[in-house]
Coordinates of C-alpha atoms in Angstrom, one line a residue:
M1255 CA 12.5 63.4 -18.3
R1256 CA 8.9 63.7 -19.1
K1257 CA 6.8 65.5 -16.5
K1258 CA 3.4 65.5 -15.6
V1259 CA 2.1 69.1 -14.9
L1260 CA -1.4 70.1 -14.0
L1261 CA -2.5 74.1 -14.5
I1262 CA -5.4 75.4 -12.3
Q1263 CA -7.5 78.2 -12.8
P1264 CA -9.0 78.7 -9.5
P1265 CA -13.0 78.8 -9.2
F1266 CA -14.7 82.5 -8.7
E1267 CA -17.6 83.3 -10.9
R1268 CA -18.4 79.2 -10.8
L1269 CA -19.0 79.5 -6.9
M1270 CA -22.1 81.9 -7.6
N1271 CA -23.4 79.5 -10.2
Y1272 CA -22.4 82.1 -12.7
S1273 CA -21.9 81.3 -16.2
R1274 CA -18.3 82.7 -17.1
F1275 CA -17.1 82.6 -20.8
Y1276 CA -14.2 81.6 -22.5
F1277 CA -10.8 80.0 -21.2
P1278 CA -7.9 80.7 -19.1
L1279 CA -5.8 81.9 -22.0
G1280 CA -2.2 82.5 -19.9
L1281 CA -2.4 79.0 -18.8
L1282 CA -3.0 77.8 -22.5
S1283 CA 0.1 79.2 -23.7
L1284 CA 2.2 77.8 -20.9
A1285 CA 0.6 74.6 -21.8
A1286 CA 1.4 74.8 -25.3
V1287 CA 5.1 75.7 -24.6
L1288 CA 5.4 72.6 -22.3
E1289 CA 3.6 70.2 -24.8
K1290 CA 6.2 71.5 -27.5
H1291 CA 8.8 70.0 -24.8
H1292 CA 7.1 66.9 -24.5
H1293 CA 5.5 67.0 -21.1
E1294 CA 2.1 65.9 -20.4
V1295 CA -0.1 69.0 -19.7
L1296 CA -3.8 69.1 -18.2
V1297 CA -5.0 72.6 -18.2
Y1298 CA -8.3 72.6 -15.5
D1299 CA -10.3 75.8 -15.8
A1300 CA -12.2 75.1 -12.1
D1301 CA -14.1 78.5 -12.9
Y1302 CA -16.1 77.1 -16.0
N1303 CA -19.6 75.9 -15.2
S1304 CA -21.1 75.0 -18.6
F1305 CA -24.6 74.4 -16.5
G1306 CA -24.2 78.1 -15.1
I1307 CA -26.7 80.7 -15.2
S1308 CA -25.7 84.0 -17.1
Y1309 CA -26.8 86.8 -14.4
G1310 CA -26.9 90.2 -14.2
H1311 CA -25.2 92.6 -12.5
K1312 CA -28.0 92.8 -9.8
E1313 CA -28.6 89.0 -9.7
R1314 CA -24.5 88.5 -9.2
M1315 CA -24.2 90.9 -6.1
E1316 CA -27.1 89.2 -4.6
R1317 CA -25.2 85.7 -4.9
Y1318 CA -21.8 86.9 -4.1
N1319 CA -21.7 86.4 -0.9
N1320 CA -22.2 82.1 -2.0
F1321 CA -18.5 82.5 -3.3
I1322 CA -17.3 83.9 0.1
N1323 CA -19.2 81.3 2.1
A1324 CA -17.8 78.3 -0.4
L1325 CA -14.1 79.7 0.5
E1326 CA -15.1 78.6 4.2
D1327 CA -17.3 75.6 3.0
S1328 CA -14.2 72.3 2.8
D1329 CA -17.3 70.2 2.2
H1330 CA -18.2 72.0 -1.4
L1331 CA -18.5 70.1 -4.1
I1332 CA -16.1 72.5 -6.2
W1333 CA -13.0 71.3 -3.8
H1334 CA -14.1 67.7 -4.0
E1335 CA -13.6 68.0 -7.6
I1336 CA -10.3 69.9 -7.4
K1337 CA -9.3 66.9 -5.3
S1338 CA -10.7 64.3 -8.1
V1339 CA -9.0 66.0 -11.0
I1340 CA -5.5 66.5 -8.6
N1341 CA -5.6 62.7 -7.9
Q1342 CA -6.5 61.1 -11.0
F1343 CA -4.0 63.2 -13.0
K1344 CA -1.4 62.9 -10.1
P1345 CA 0.9 65.6 -11.5
Q1346 CA 4.2 65.8 -10.6
V1347 CA 3.9 70.0 -10.7
L1348 CA 0.9 71.9 -10.2
G1349 CA 0.6 75.5 -11.7
I1350 CA -2.0 78.0 -10.4
T1351 CA -2.8 81.7 -11.9
V1352 CA -3.6 84.0 -9.4
N1353 CA -6.0 87.1 -9.8
T1354 CA -6.6 89.2 -6.7
V1355 CA -10.1 88.1 -6.1
T1356 CA -9.1 84.4 -6.5
L1357 CA -6.0 84.6 -4.1
K1358 CA -7.8 82.7 -1.0
S1359 CA -9.1 80.2 -3.7
A1360 CA -5.7 79.6 -4.9
R1361 CA -4.2 79.0 -1.6
L1362 CA -6.8 76.6 -1.0
I1363 CA -6.2 74.7 -4.0
A1364 CA -2.4 74.7 -3.0
Q1365 CA -3.3 73.0 0.6
L1366 CA -5.6 70.4 -1.2
A1367 CA -2.7 69.5 -3.5
R1368 CA -0.2 69.2 -0.5
Q1369 CA -3.2 66.6 0.9
C1370 CA -3.5 64.9 -2.5
Q1371 CA -0.1 64.8 -3.5
P1372 CA 2.8 65.6 -1.1
D1373 CA 5.6 65.9 -3.4
V1374 CA 4.2 68.0 -5.7
K1375 CA 5.6 71.1 -7.1
I1376 CA 3.8 74.3 -6.7
V1377 CA 4.0 77.2 -9.0
M1378 CA 2.1 80.3 -8.6
G1379 CA 2.0 83.3 -11.2
G1380 CA -0.6 85.7 -12.6
V1381 CA -1.3 89.5 -12.1
H1382 CA -1.4 88.9 -8.3
A1383 CA 1.7 86.9 -7.6
T1384 CA 3.4 89.2 -9.8
L1385 CA 2.3 92.5 -8.0
K1386 CA 1.8 91.0 -4.0
T1387 CA 4.4 88.2 -4.3
D1388 CA 4.8 87.7 -0.8
E1389 CA 1.3 87.0 -0.2
C1390 CA 2.2 83.8 -2.5
V1391 CA 5.4 82.7 -1.2
P1392 CA 4.4 80.8 1.7
F1393 CA 2.1 78.5 -0.6
A1394 CA 4.1 77.7 -3.5
D1395 CA 7.7 76.3 -4.2
Y1396 CA 8.2 78.6 -7.1
V1397 CA 6.0 82.4 -7.9
V1398 CA 6.7 83.6 -11.3
Q1399 CA 6.3 87.5 -12.2
N1400 CA 5.2 88.4 -15.3
E1401 CA 5.6 86.4 -18.4
G1402 CA 6.0 82.6 -17.8
E1403 CA 6.9 81.3 -20.9
E1404 CA 10.6 81.1 -20.7
L1405 CA 10.3 80.2 -17.0
I1406 CA 8.0 77.1 -17.0
V1407 CA 10.1 74.3 -18.7
P1408 CA 13.1 75.0 -16.3
I1409 CA 11.1 74.7 -13.3
V1410 CA 9.0 72.0 -14.4
E1411 CA 12.5 70.3 -15.5
G1412 CA 14.2 70.9 -12.0
Q1413 CA 17.0 73.4 -13.6
L1414 CA 15.7 76.1 -10.8
E1415 CA 15.9 76.3 -7.5
K1416 CA 13.0 77.0 -5.3
G1417 CA 12.2 80.4 -5.3
V1418 CA 11.1 83.8 -7.0
Y1419 CA 11.5 83.9 -10.5
Q1420 CA 10.7 87.2 -12.9
G1421 CA 10.1 86.3 -16.5
D1422 CA 11.7 88.7 -19.1
R1423 CA 9.0 90.5 -21.2
L1424 CA 8.7 89.0 -24.7
T1425 CA 9.1 90.8 -27.7
D1426 CA 8.5 88.3 -30.0
L1427 CA 4.8 86.4 -29.5
D1428 CA 5.4 84.8 -32.8
Q1429 CA 7.9 82.4 -31.7
L1430 CA 5.2 81.1 -28.8
P1431 CA 3.2 78.0 -30.2
F1432 CA -0.7 78.5 -30.4
P1433 CA -2.9 78.3 -27.3
A1434 CA -3.0 74.4 -26.6
L1435 CA -7.0 74.7 -26.2
H1436 CA -7.0 70.7 -26.9
L1437 CA -5.3 70.5 -23.6
L1438 CA -8.4 72.1 -21.4
Y1439 CA -10.1 69.7 -18.9
N1440 CA -13.5 68.2 -20.8
V1441 CA -12.7 70.3 -23.7
D1442 CA -15.9 68.6 -25.2
K1443 CA -18.0 70.5 -23.0
Y1444 CA -17.0 74.0 -24.4
D1445 CA -19.3 75.3 -27.1
K1446 CA -17.7 77.2 -29.9
R1447 CA -18.2 81.1 -28.2
D1448 CA -16.0 79.4 -24.9
L1449 CA -13.5 78.6 -27.5
S1450 CA -13.2 81.8 -29.6
L1451 CA -10.7 83.7 -27.3
L1452 CA -8.3 85.4 -29.1
M1453 CA -5.0 87.9 -28.1
S1454 CA -2.9 89.4 -30.5
S1455 CA -0.9 91.3 -28.3
R1456 CA 0.1 91.9 -24.6
G1457 CA 0.0 95.3 -22.8
C1458 CA -1.9 98.5 -23.2
P1459 CA -0.7 102.0 -23.7
G1460 CA -3.1 103.5 -21.8
H1461 CA -2.7 104.8 -18.0
C1462 CA -6.1 104.5 -16.2
H1463 CA -5.5 104.9 -12.5
F1464 CA -7.8 101.9 -11.4
C1465 CA -6.3 99.4 -13.4
N1466 CA -2.9 98.0 -12.6
S1467 CA -2.1 97.3 -16.6
P1468 CA 0.8 100.2 -16.2
Q1469 CA 2.3 98.2 -13.6
L1470 CA 2.5 95.0 -15.0
W1471 CA 3.5 95.9 -18.9
N1472 CA 4.9 99.4 -18.6
R1473 CA 2.3 100.6 -21.1
K1474 CA 4.2 99.0 -24.2
V1475 CA 2.5 96.6 -26.4
V1476 CA 4.0 93.6 -27.9
R1477 CA 2.0 92.6 -31.0
K1478 CA 2.0 89.6 -33.0
S1479 CA 2.7 89.7 -36.9
V1480 CA -0.6 90.1 -38.6
D1481 CA 0.5 86.8 -40.6
Y1482 CA 0.9 84.8 -37.6
F1483 CA -2.0 85.5 -35.9
I1484 CA -4.1 85.0 -38.9
K1485 CA -2.7 81.7 -38.7
E1486 CA -3.8 81.1 -35.3
I1487 CA -7.5 82.1 -36.2
E1488 CA -7.1 79.9 -39.1
H1489 CA -6.0 76.8 -36.7
V1490 CA -9.1 77.4 -34.1
N1491 CA -11.5 77.3 -36.8
K1492 CA -9.5 74.1 -38.2
Q1493 CA -9.3 72.5 -34.9
F1494 CA -13.0 73.5 -33.3
G1495 CA -15.2 75.1 -36.3
V1496 CA -15.3 78.5 -34.3
T1497 CA -16.4 81.2 -37.0
D1498 CA -17.3 84.1 -34.6
F1499 CA -14.2 85.2 -33.0
F1500 CA -13.7 87.4 -29.5
I1501 CA -10.1 89.5 -30.0
S1502 CA -9.7 90.4 -26.3
D1503 CA -6.5 92.7 -26.7
D1504 CA -6.8 95.9 -24.0
S1505 CA -6.5 98.0 -27.3
F1506 CA -7.2 96.1 -30.4
T1507 CA -7.7 99.1 -32.7
I1508 CA -4.3 101.0 -31.3
N1509 CA -1.9 100.2 -33.9
K1510 CA -3.3 101.8 -37.5
R1511 CA -1.0 100.3 -39.6
W1512 CA -1.3 96.7 -38.0
L1513 CA -5.2 97.1 -37.9
R1514 CA -5.2 97.7 -41.6
E1515 CA -3.1 95.2 -42.9
F1516 CA -5.2 92.9 -40.7
C1517 CA -8.6 93.9 -42.1
Q1518 CA -7.0 93.7 -45.6
K1519 CA -5.8 90.1 -44.9
I1520 CA -9.0 88.7 -42.6
A1521 CA -11.5 90.1 -45.1
G1522 CA -13.1 87.1 -47.4
H1523 CA -11.9 84.5 -45.1
G1524 CA -15.8 84.4 -43.8
F1525 CA -15.1 84.7 -40.4
T1526 CA -16.7 87.4 -38.0
W1527 CA -15.3 89.0 -34.8
R1528 CA -15.5 91.2 -32.1
C1529 CA -12.9 93.4 -30.2
L1530 CA -12.1 96.1 -27.5
G1531 CA -11.0 99.7 -28.8
R1532 CA -10.4 103.0 -27.3
I1533 CA -13.0 106.3 -28.3
K1534 CA -10.2 108.4 -28.8
R1535 CA -8.8 106.6 -31.7
L1536 CA -12.1 105.9 -33.6
T1537 CA -12.4 107.3 -37.0
G1538 CA -15.0 107.1 -39.7
E1539 CA -12.0 105.2 -41.6
M1540 CA -11.1 102.6 -39.1
L1541 CA -14.9 101.7 -38.8
D1542 CA -15.3 101.2 -42.4
Q1543 CA -11.9 99.0 -42.3
I1544 CA -13.0 96.5 -39.4
I1545 CA -16.7 96.5 -40.9
S1546 CA -15.7 95.0 -44.1
A1547 CA -13.3 92.9 -42.3
G1548 CA -16.2 91.2 -40.2
C1549 CA -16.1 93.1 -37.1
R1550 CA -19.8 93.0 -35.7
N1551 CA -19.1 94.6 -32.7
I1552 CA -16.3 97.0 -30.8
K1553 CA -16.5 97.3 -27.1
V1554 CA -15.0 100.8 -25.7
G1555 CA -14.4 101.9 -22.5
I1556 CA -16.4 105.0 -21.1
E1557 CA -16.5 104.3 -17.4
S1558 CA -18.0 107.2 -16.3
G1559 CA -19.9 110.5 -17.4
S1560 CA -18.5 113.6 -15.0
P1561 CA -16.0 115.6 -16.1
K1562 CA -14.1 115.5 -12.7
I1563 CA -14.2 111.6 -12.6
L1564 CA -12.8 111.2 -16.2
R1565 CA -9.9 113.7 -15.1
K1566 CA -9.3 111.8 -11.7
I1567 CA -9.0 108.1 -13.1
N1568 CA -6.8 109.5 -16.2
K1569 CA -9.3 108.3 -19.0
E1570 CA -7.9 110.7 -21.4
I1571 CA -11.7 111.1 -22.9
T1572 CA -14.1 113.7 -22.6
R1573 CA -18.1 113.4 -22.7
E1574 CA -18.0 115.3 -26.0
E1575 CA -15.8 112.5 -27.8
V1576 CA -18.4 110.0 -26.4
L1577 CA -20.9 111.2 -27.7
A1578 CA -18.9 112.1 -31.0
A1579 CA -17.9 108.7 -31.5
N1580 CA -21.6 107.5 -30.8
E1581 CA -23.0 109.8 -33.7
L1582 CA -20.2 108.3 -35.9
F1583 CA -21.1 104.5 -34.9
R1584 CA -25.1 105.7 -35.9
Q1585 CA -23.8 106.8 -38.9
K1586 CA -21.9 103.8 -39.5
N1587 CA -24.6 101.5 -38.4
M1588 CA -22.2 100.1 -36.3
D1589 CA -23.2 97.8 -33.1
W1590 CA -21.0 98.6 -30.2
S1591 CA -21.0 98.2 -26.4
S1592 CA -19.6 100.3 -23.5
F1593 CA -18.2 100.1 -20.1
F1594 CA -19.0 102.0 -17.3
M1595 CA -17.9 102.0 -13.8
I1596 CA -19.3 103.8 -10.5
G1597 CA -17.9 104.2 -7.0
F1598 CA -14.7 105.7 -7.6
P1599 CA -13.0 107.6 -4.4
G1600 CA -14.2 111.2 -3.9
E1601 CA -17.1 110.2 -6.6
T1602 CA -20.4 111.7 -5.4
E1603 CA -24.1 111.2 -5.9
E1604 CA -24.2 114.1 -8.7
D1605 CA -21.1 112.3 -10.3
I1606 CA -23.3 109.1 -10.7
Y1607 CA -26.5 111.5 -12.2
M1608 CA -24.0 112.5 -14.7
T1609 CA -23.3 108.9 -15.8
Q1610 CA -26.8 108.3 -16.3
D1611 CA -27.6 111.1 -18.1
L1612 CA -24.6 110.0 -20.4
I1613 CA -25.9 106.6 -20.8
K1614 CA -29.5 107.8 -21.8
K1615 CA -28.0 109.8 -24.4
L1616 CA -26.1 106.6 -26.0
S1617 CA -27.1 104.1 -28.7
A1618 CA -24.6 101.2 -27.2
K1619 CA -26.6 97.8 -27.7
S1620 CA -25.1 96.6 -24.5
I1621 CA -23.5 98.7 -21.5
T1622 CA -21.9 96.4 -18.7
L1623 CA -21.5 98.3 -15.4
S1624 CA -18.5 97.6 -12.8
I1625 CA -18.2 99.0 -9.7
F1626 CA -14.5 100.3 -8.5
T1627 CA -12.3 97.8 -6.9
P1628 CA -9.1 99.1 -5.2
F1629 CA -6.7 96.3 -7.1
P1630 CA -2.9 96.6 -5.9
E1631 CA -0.6 98.6 -7.2
T1632 CA -3.3 101.1 -9.0
K1633 CA -3.0 104.7 -8.6
L1634 CA -6.4 104.9 -7.1
N1635 CA -5.6 101.6 -4.6
Y1636 CA -6.2 104.0 -1.3
S1637 CA -7.3 100.9 0.4
R1638 CA -5.2 98.9 2.6
H1639 CA -7.3 95.5 3.0
N1640 CA -6.3 92.3 2.3
Q1641 CA -9.3 90.5 2.2
Y1642 CA -9.3 90.2 -1.5
E1643 CA -12.3 87.8 -1.6
Y1644 CA -14.5 90.5 -0.6
Y1645 CA -14.3 93.2 -3.4
A1646 CA -14.6 92.5 -7.4
P1647 CA -16.3 95.0 -9.9
H1648 CA -19.9 93.1 -8.9
S1649 CA -19.3 92.8 -5.1
P1650 CA -22.0 94.3 -2.5
H1651 CA -19.3 95.1 0.0
N1652 CA -17.6 97.6 -2.4
N1653 CA -18.2 101.2 -1.3
F1654 CA -15.1 103.2 -1.6
T1655 CA -16.6 106.6 -2.5
D1656 CA -15.8 108.1 0.8
T1657 CA -18.8 110.3 0.3
M1658 CA -22.0 108.0 0.7
S1659 CA -23.2 105.7 3.1
D1660 CA -23.1 101.9 2.1
K1661 CA -27.1 102.4 1.8
T1662 CA -26.8 105.4 -0.4
F1663 CA -24.4 104.0 -2.8
S1664 CA -26.3 100.9 -2.8
D1665 CA -29.2 102.7 -3.9
M1666 CA -27.0 104.4 -6.5
V1667 CA -26.0 101.0 -8.1
S1668 CA -29.5 100.2 -8.1
Q1669 CA -30.9 103.4 -9.7
T1670 CA -27.9 103.2 -12.7
L1671 CA -28.5 99.5 -13.2
S1672 CA -32.1 100.7 -14.1
V1673 CA -31.3 103.2 -16.1
I1674 CA -29.3 100.8 -18.7
E1675 CA -32.0 98.3 -18.1
N1676 CA -34.7 100.6 -19.1
N1677 CA -32.9 101.7 -22.3
S1678 CA -32.6 98.4 -23.2
Y1679 CA -28.9 98.0 -23.3
Y1680 CA -28.5 95.6 -20.5
E1681 CA -25.7 92.8 -21.2
H1682 CA -25.7 89.8 -18.6
E1683 CA -21.7 90.4 -18.8
M1684 CA -19.0 91.9 -16.3
A1685 CA -15.9 93.2 -16.7
V1686 CA -12.9 92.5 -14.2
K1687 CA -11.2 95.5 -14.5
G1688 CA -7.4 95.7 -13.5
S1689 CA -7.3 92.2 -12.3

């Protein structure tokens, strides 16, 4: 029997009036699977804000408490909007993706759904539902751990009893339909940049101690074939006219053979693209390949300029390797961006000064700063707090150094931001690492 299914991304950035780009790729993959089985599906990104402002890190810290306050304000516009969407669509099944910082937001949506549609089946999945399942169980009929594409149809069609289910790791991503962008709520309000998000693989081989990817993917990468991925790019181009893409794989450049084939086959299509890469794997040959294939920017995670901190977080790079990569980018005239993070447990003012010193030496077009957040199940999750809404990579409440007062750490954050801004590399984007 055909069912009506509403899939929701809970609000977070929007509650600070921030303009977040892109869309919930995982939900659109589930939507495509459900549509293939003839169910009526709507994907509602309650965090999308086409009228928001692209704040910088400092401004987002100043507005962060707007998010926390909105979680306590039942009369906030967003909760009325969510109820309106639920009442209009009248779903029989409601799926909610749950990240750590949006746990409380997701719970509120589940409660609102029960008020609007008392008989609706509620399904929770995502990173936090996988790693901290017990915190989702009281608010959902079903909790899905790991990948959900093979479980969502049996759940929706009533083939499974209520409970917790673990999805098997998918081994052939070519068997999945393309993410169903056309099923986005108000898709006509999304511009081409918002619809440019792609992912050719799932997983990351890295073992950074601040990230919970190893717990989610066991450091194993599963990748689409080059031909299938290019067909997906062409599909999005044909459907929405997108010609400039952001490939959001954790480590797009990690498989040299796959990357070489991709570059050979995508060259000449007239597309441009950006991607994430790793300092450790960069070579001049690789940069020549991606540049000739249309890559206009590569983003790399550096995190710290302190050798002590780089070892502590298991980043597996050195300052010398970062500076060598910087020189390689300069030689190739390659546009690049970098991610830095401060506030790690045990980090001192001297460590942060070393990070500032490294930043000054880089030619990156943009540098994104995050504040360390102890996400569940990570090697550096020393905190036992469960007030997840208070802590995020741009929260003023973050200070897990154990070496500095809150005032001193806040000053160090401001000082680091000033170093970035004064070097003209500042970009109004934030990286939510780990969850």
